[in-house]
Amino acid sequence: MAHWYEHHKRDLPWRHTRDPYRIWLSEIILQQTRVAQGMPYYKRFVEAYPTVAHMAAADERDVLRLWQGLGYYSRARNLHQTAKLVVNEHAGLFPGTYHKLLTLKGIGTYTAAAIASFAFGERVAVVDGNVYRVLARVFGIEDDITTTSAKKRFAALASRLIAHADDPATFNQAIMEFGAIQCTPTSPDCLLCPLQQPCVAYQTGRQQVLPVKAKKAAVRERFFHYFVFRNGNRLALRERTNRDIWQNLYDFALVETDEPKTGFRQLELSEKLQKLVLYSTQTAAPTEATQLLSHQRIRATFYEFVVPDRLTDDLFDGLSWFSVDQVAALPKPLLIVNYLKTHLEK
DNA sequence: TTCCTGGCCT
DNA sequence: AGGCCAGGAA
């Protein structure tokens, strides 16, 4: 990989300095940012603020103005805050170790390792998105990289590898550059790859699968329209038995839609539900509630009806009458518990 | 058009 | 775990 790096490394301005200020500046700019986009910003910043003292003396709004268009503006605010701290508390000298760098605003594990190794030669491994990808593929690691345990595992592996490197800074640059240019996310250049032979992903055809990354479950939005039927001190509930959330808990008669609806008259009701609604009396304005699950957002509307005695045998779909005391003893989702709490108090 | 990528902070 | 942003890939 060191050999590959010597032949393929890009000529980037921050690779020609060991000035911790410039390395820090470049690393903050390159967080969540591609080199091509960050480059003009780096040049502008170095010109406007050649030293950390220049930056510390600037107004935050000027720093933000210079940052404009790069996104993630907390990076710029932290940049300025840290510049002031370095000048005021550290006499303008950057802390010289990984652990001290970690305490600065805007510097996490990746950036601390980058500065420590590039500026100070410390033997500490960077672990960024490139490194996850390269290691997962070469070593065939199937762990979900979004988990804490996987992050530990990759960091430990990178540490073992850098322990044997001639030069820690070059090792770190090389593995990231390799990930950025050769071992790219969607179409890695495996045919010309020097690691073809040892690469588990290549040998098993799993380049497209590795690294494994749990896609953050898109939060699905669902609209629940609850019909709360009441007769005297009894309420109509049913057990949820479908393959769905809240299995074996109790809720009310339910009509679900994919889209928001205003009022139950916009809903398509089953014949039996329609009849019950028709001959019952709506007793309160509909109320709304939202229940957030890990992967779903339930927006619920509750419609309250009093059912006349002559129709109490007309329940359907597993609904049964429960006295208020019985209801209290049933297992219910929080959405229902909260509704009962606020609408059934007497 | 939508999907994916990317460190740090709270 | 979710928010922060923009741009390149699909």
XYZ file of C-alpha atoms (C1' of nucleotides) in Angstrom:
366
model
C 0.000 0.000 0.000
C 2.903 2.344 0.740
C 4.184 1.590 -2.738
C 0.774 2.270 -4.242
C 0.588 5.550 -2.314
C 3.926 6.776 -3.613
C 2.659 6.394 -7.150
C -0.914 7.593 -6.745
C -0.976 10.224 -4.051
C -2.529 13.533 -4.985
C -0.470 16.650 -4.601
C -2.449 18.489 -1.924
C -1.256 21.682 -0.253
C -1.744 20.402 3.299
C 0.588 17.532 2.506
C 3.455 19.979 2.161
C 3.364 21.239 5.705
C 3.742 19.992 9.238
C 2.245 23.164 10.620
C -0.436 21.872 12.988
C -2.561 24.933 12.317
C -2.772 24.235 8.585
C -3.242 20.532 9.082
C -5.994 21.203 11.595
C -7.621 23.699 9.232
C -7.519 21.270 6.321
C -8.923 18.416 8.404
C -11.845 20.457 9.704
C -12.647 21.597 6.177
C -12.423 18.025 4.892
C -14.846 16.644 7.488
C -17.921 15.603 5.491
C -16.400 17.294 2.491
C -14.666 16.116 -0.648
C -11.207 17.383 -1.503
C -12.409 19.083 -4.687
C -14.989 21.085 -2.795
C -12.777 21.889 0.181
C -9.685 22.984 -1.720
C -10.747 26.537 -2.643
C -11.919 27.083 0.934
C -8.609 25.922 2.329
C -6.749 28.347 0.104
C -9.034 31.236 1.042
C -8.682 30.496 4.750
C -4.909 30.229 4.643
C -4.739 33.512 2.791
C -7.146 35.298 5.126
C -5.746 33.728 8.285
C -2.123 32.575 7.765
C -1.763 31.661 11.447
C -4.017 30.604 14.273
C -3.468 34.046 15.788
C -4.949 35.684 12.714
C -8.003 33.488 12.942
C -8.386 34.043 16.664
C -8.368 37.781 16.088
C -11.134 37.610 13.487
C -14.829 38.113 14.081
C -16.867 34.939 14.048
C -19.130 36.355 11.385
C -16.162 36.824 9.064
C -15.090 33.238 9.641
C -18.624 32.095 8.890
C -18.746 34.285 5.824
C -15.588 32.656 4.519
C -17.118 29.251 5.294
C -20.327 30.076 3.470
C -21.404 27.290 1.132
C -19.437 24.502 2.801
C -22.282 23.398 5.046
C -22.207 22.076 8.607
C -21.587 25.536 9.968
C -20.903 24.339 13.493
C -17.516 23.353 12.056
C -16.766 27.026 11.399
C -17.997 28.131 14.812
C -15.924 25.440 16.530
C -12.963 26.329 14.328
C -13.029 29.913 15.492
C -13.670 28.992 19.116
C -10.745 26.579 19.108
C -8.478 29.132 17.436
C -9.216 31.574 20.232
C -8.635 28.914 22.869
C -5.313 27.852 21.350
C -4.151 31.461 21.315
C -5.453 32.423 24.728
C -4.818 29.239 26.708
C -1.952 27.596 24.834
C 0.110 30.602 23.725
C -0.831 29.923 20.104
C 0.634 26.411 20.113
C -1.553 23.429 19.283
C -1.660 20.678 21.896
C 0.821 18.073 20.730
C -0.825 14.752 21.512
C -3.839 12.787 20.378
C -5.454 12.880 23.802
C -5.012 16.601 24.299
C -6.256 17.342 20.795
C -9.397 15.348 21.541
C -10.436 17.889 24.152
C -10.723 20.690 21.591
C -14.081 21.694 20.146
C -14.713 20.179 16.744
C -11.910 17.623 17.070
C -13.102 14.044 17.424
C -11.206 10.788 17.227
C -10.566 10.998 13.509
C -9.304 14.577 13.453
C -7.223 14.152 16.594
C -5.499 11.134 15.073
C -4.953 12.960 11.791
C -3.334 16.000 13.404
C -1.327 13.945 15.882
C 0.155 11.740 13.186
C 0.592 14.293 10.373
C 1.901 17.179 12.481
C 3.563 15.398 15.389
C 4.349 11.935 14.033
C 2.387 10.194 16.753
C 1.708 6.539 16.051
C -2.059 6.669 16.186
C -4.378 5.319 13.496
C -7.011 7.374 11.742
C -10.340 5.661 11.240
C -12.591 7.453 8.801
C -15.101 6.280 6.210
C -12.293 5.296 3.844
C -10.597 3.182 6.480
C -13.822 1.350 7.375
C -14.317 0.516 3.728
C -10.766 -0.641 3.026
C -10.478 -2.752 6.171
C -13.959 -4.247 5.846
C -13.188 -5.363 2.309
C -9.577 -6.493 2.679
C -10.265 -8.414 5.900
C -13.803 -9.441 5.029
C -15.312 -7.926 8.163
C -19.087 -8.189 8.084
C -19.844 -6.147 11.205
C -22.319 -3.299 10.845
C -20.012 -0.266 10.952
C -22.654 1.921 12.590
C -22.440 -0.051 15.835
C -20.176 0.830 18.728
C -18.688 -2.653 18.889
C -17.745 -2.557 15.206
C -16.139 0.856 15.597
C -14.003 -0.563 18.411
C -13.083 -3.556 16.315
C -12.007 -1.465 13.324
C -10.066 0.945 15.529
C -8.257 -1.956 17.181
C -7.430 -3.490 13.815
C -6.121 -0.169 12.478
C -3.983 0.197 15.602
C -2.448 -3.234 15.114
C -1.672 -2.414 11.500
C -0.104 0.967 12.143
C 2.103 -0.571 14.808
C 4.071 -2.245 12.005
C 4.228 0.727 9.661
C 7.511 2.457 8.858
C 5.927 5.863 9.169
C 2.574 6.376 10.891
C 1.739 9.556 8.965
C 2.354 7.889 5.638
C 0.378 4.819 6.684
C -2.613 6.974 7.573
C -2.414 9.049 4.414
C -1.986 5.937 2.308
C -4.947 3.989 3.595
C -7.272 6.977 3.279
C -5.998 7.850 -0.171
C -6.391 4.233 -1.171
C -10.003 4.316 -0.038
C -10.650 7.580 -1.809
C -9.101 6.633 -5.163
C -8.819 2.858 -5.534
C -11.222 1.211 -3.099
C -14.150 3.550 -3.760
C -17.662 3.017 -2.387
C -19.600 1.872 -5.432
C -17.135 0.947 -8.163
C -13.771 -0.015 -6.702
C -11.012 -0.535 -9.245
C -10.417 -4.139 -8.284
C -8.896 -5.201 -11.599
C -5.909 -2.921 -11.094
C -5.772 -3.290 -7.327
C -2.510 -4.288 -5.651
C -4.467 -5.941 -2.835
C -6.466 -8.230 -5.112
C -4.856 -11.392 -3.793
C -5.231 -10.848 -0.047
C -8.578 -9.007 -0.344
C -11.355 -11.155 1.091
C -14.055 -9.073 -0.566
C -12.479 -9.437 -3.995
C -11.864 -13.152 -3.578
C -15.448 -13.747 -2.505
C -17.099 -11.137 -4.722
C -18.439 -9.145 -1.800
C -17.127 -5.680 -2.738
C -20.649 -4.366 -3.136
C -21.751 -5.730 0.241
C -18.817 -4.499 2.324
C -18.694 -2.483 4.402
C -21.998 -3.476 5.973
C -23.856 -0.420 7.075
C -27.325 -0.537 8.568
C -29.472 1.803 6.571
C -31.116 3.996 9.098
C -34.661 2.773 8.863
C -36.550 5.448 7.052
C -39.117 6.631 9.522
C -42.404 5.512 8.048
C -45.338 7.765 8.642
C -48.688 6.142 9.435
C -52.040 7.695 10.131
C -54.282 5.959 12.644
C -57.931 6.937 12.964
C -59.346 5.559 16.180
C -63.054 5.179 16.823
C -63.576 5.245 20.566
C -66.976 3.668 21.172
C -68.515 4.134 24.559
C -71.627 2.732 26.239
C -72.207 3.807 29.799
C -68.909 3.179 31.569
C -67.780 0.646 28.983
C -65.365 1.073 26.087
C -64.889 -1.058 22.972
C -61.353 -2.361 22.570
C -59.725 -5.222 20.696
C -56.494 -7.102 20.872
C -53.938 -6.400 18.153
C -53.130 -9.757 16.610
C -51.747 -8.801 13.195
C -48.086 -8.952 12.242
C -47.583 -5.339 13.152
C -46.544 -3.110 16.002
C -48.068 -3.541 19.440
C -48.825 -7.229 19.075
C -51.117 -8.524 21.821
C -51.814 -5.061 23.143
C -55.269 -3.518 23.076
C -56.508 -0.518 21.186
C -59.733 0.824 19.692
C -61.471 0.302 16.383
C -58.949 1.464 13.828
C -58.863 2.692 10.267
C -55.399 3.323 8.891
C -54.399 5.509 5.964
C -51.126 6.392 4.260
C -52.092 10.014 4.019
C -53.408 12.477 6.542
C -57.196 12.847 6.538
C -59.282 15.518 8.135
C -62.352 14.034 9.766
C -63.674 10.461 9.697
C -66.026 11.277 6.829
C -63.014 11.197 4.497
C -62.303 7.617 5.476
C -63.465 4.455 3.829
C -65.374 2.639 6.556
C -66.426 -0.972 6.595
C -70.148 -1.576 6.504
C -70.364 -2.518 10.161
C -68.268 0.411 11.297
C -70.322 2.736 9.143
C -73.546 1.521 10.741
C -72.230 1.911 14.264
C -70.972 5.408 13.539
C -74.231 6.356 11.834
C -76.437 5.470 14.808
C -74.069 6.664 17.503
C -73.529 10.165 18.808
C -70.209 11.902 18.416
C -69.499 13.323 21.842
C -66.322 15.334 21.496
C -64.132 17.074 18.975
C -61.524 14.773 17.480
C -58.167 14.864 19.227
C -54.714 14.311 17.790
C -51.663 12.597 19.173
C -48.316 11.512 17.793
C -46.371 8.462 18.892
C -42.794 8.125 17.774
C -41.356 4.654 17.413
C -37.826 3.856 16.375
C -38.887 3.319 12.791
C -42.397 4.742 12.537
C -44.201 7.908 13.336
C -47.819 7.270 14.229
C -50.136 10.218 13.846
C -53.348 9.334 15.557
C -56.754 10.949 15.558
C -59.374 9.875 18.110
C -63.092 10.163 17.391
C -65.403 9.601 20.332
C -68.893 8.116 20.034
C -71.559 7.065 22.484
C -73.277 3.896 21.308
C -76.983 3.475 22.114
C -77.935 0.382 24.130
C -79.814 -1.213 21.228
C -76.581 -1.436 19.206
C -74.208 -2.808 21.829
C -74.363 -6.271 20.238
C -73.158 -4.889 16.920
C -69.439 -4.811 17.644
C -67.131 -6.373 15.031
C -63.539 -7.208 14.158
C -62.756 -8.596 17.590
C -63.993 -5.570 19.495
C -65.449 -6.220 22.950
C -66.864 -4.086 25.698
C -64.688 -3.498 28.721
C -65.588 -1.555 31.816
C -63.268 1.300 32.684
C -61.745 -0.863 35.422
C -61.190 -3.726 33.016
C -59.640 -1.365 30.488
C -57.218 -0.224 33.141
C -56.015 -3.802 33.506
C -55.482 -4.415 29.787
C -52.058 -4.029 28.205
C -52.150 -1.038 25.895
C -49.667 0.940 23.814
C -48.637 4.281 25.305
C -50.558 6.077 22.622
C -53.760 4.592 24.036
C -52.706 4.975 27.668
C -52.033 8.657 27.138
C -55.312 9.148 25.362
C -57.223 7.498 28.180
C -55.341 9.529 30.741
C -56.302 12.847 29.211
C -59.795 12.013 27.972
C -61.262 9.643 30.495
C -60.537 11.390 33.751
C -63.601 11.965 35.813
C -35.683 12.867 -8.662
C -34.117 10.400 -4.855
C -30.224 8.148 -2.500
C -25.902 8.082 -0.364
C -21.835 9.859 1.916
C -19.467 11.907 5.701
C -17.283 13.412 11.736
C -18.783 15.644 15.559
C -21.878 17.277 19.072
C -25.747 17.004 22.147
C -29.991 8.315 18.241
C -30.651 12.453 15.646
C -29.289 16.857 13.730
C -26.244 19.287 10.950
C -25.417 20.502 5.085
C -24.008 20.064 0.291
C -22.859 17.680 -3.789
C -22.091 13.585 -6.484
C -23.983 9.019 -7.795
C -27.665 6.217 -9.067
